[in-house]
């Protein structure tokens, strides 16, 4: 029995030792876990202390602000490169950063985008504004917010999302893949408005050029559009060396066709320049001063031009209602002829493609003798509109040497307090209403005083039979004195060289 017990004890001894070893291992693992928990707690504490600003930015980013609405046609998003934006039901999306702007300005920019969408014929269903430090490099608003926008698009049955920015092609495509509908940016909407409103041959060519330059980097191939033109044996035995290989994809052919079309449009626009120069040369030969009317879109430039010239130019309460420069003649109180040039309207963040395409048209501004900068007095922050226009005109050579007169239109929409505030902020401006005629006479008098005076002084006596030349002097010069004597018409005037020569040939 003793032997048996001893054997049993010997058999149980390793088991006891194994239990002790297991307990020791479990103790070590527990200590490791406790140490890891402590380390994690310490790291979390450091993260909370170091990234408070990041948390606040995330909270702000998560709070989408709703401002307005939506619209567009339902088409296969896989085939969208750049199409004319025939919008019907759209959702507007924008972001803003406190480092670059304020919430009030961001909301005003979204309201302007809604007006642009409305001008295209869209029904704006909803507006979403997100506050974030900077755009997400992949999908602009981040994948989480993009999914939230997708839910809103589905619930509102929208078929287009308009982003209040100039989106790179990669961000637009990523956002399209998430929201499941067509995505267009602010530039595409403005280009579509210009395409709808262009009427002249030159205007249509300029808009098409801007559209193609916008479309070129955004071409997108899907499905069969990735197929290649045959190369190698499929190209036939006559192909020979250099013809073998994978061939050329359809999208590459499209790019080549677009580049050819761009080159042709640039050449066509350049050929239109002489006709414009002929018109300018005619005004120069006649010594006719030119007053350029510029300003933010829908500020009332065409209405004001109609008031000043008694003409019937198109007037419409819409953005970019007139694109082609319209030159209208009128007379001063003394009978001198001069002209107003109603130019294309400007907008905040005007696409660079349009600025380049319309550069030849904008040169009309540099050819003027006086610039009337028309501002919408009823706009909440008129200085923003002024800055947006100046940012474009400052790049036009020669404009810096031309006097610019601020003119606040639509003062009939202001109350007394707002009108007084504007007059105090802009004491040198002229305040008018093209609708009611208020201040128009004051503006006319200012313009007539600022018209350039011809440089040639002429004192002559001409015969009564040459009295028609007096009317020419009234139209193209300034008569300082005029007296009918027995020997003829005695006059003193300031005229240009050509008219001075004619007067001297007729003088006694």
XYZ file of C-alpha atoms in Angstrom, residues 90 142 155 336:
4
model
C -31.691 69.556 -57.607
C -16.552 63.277 -46.832
C -36.222 61.051 -50.167
C -22.701 116.039 -78.506
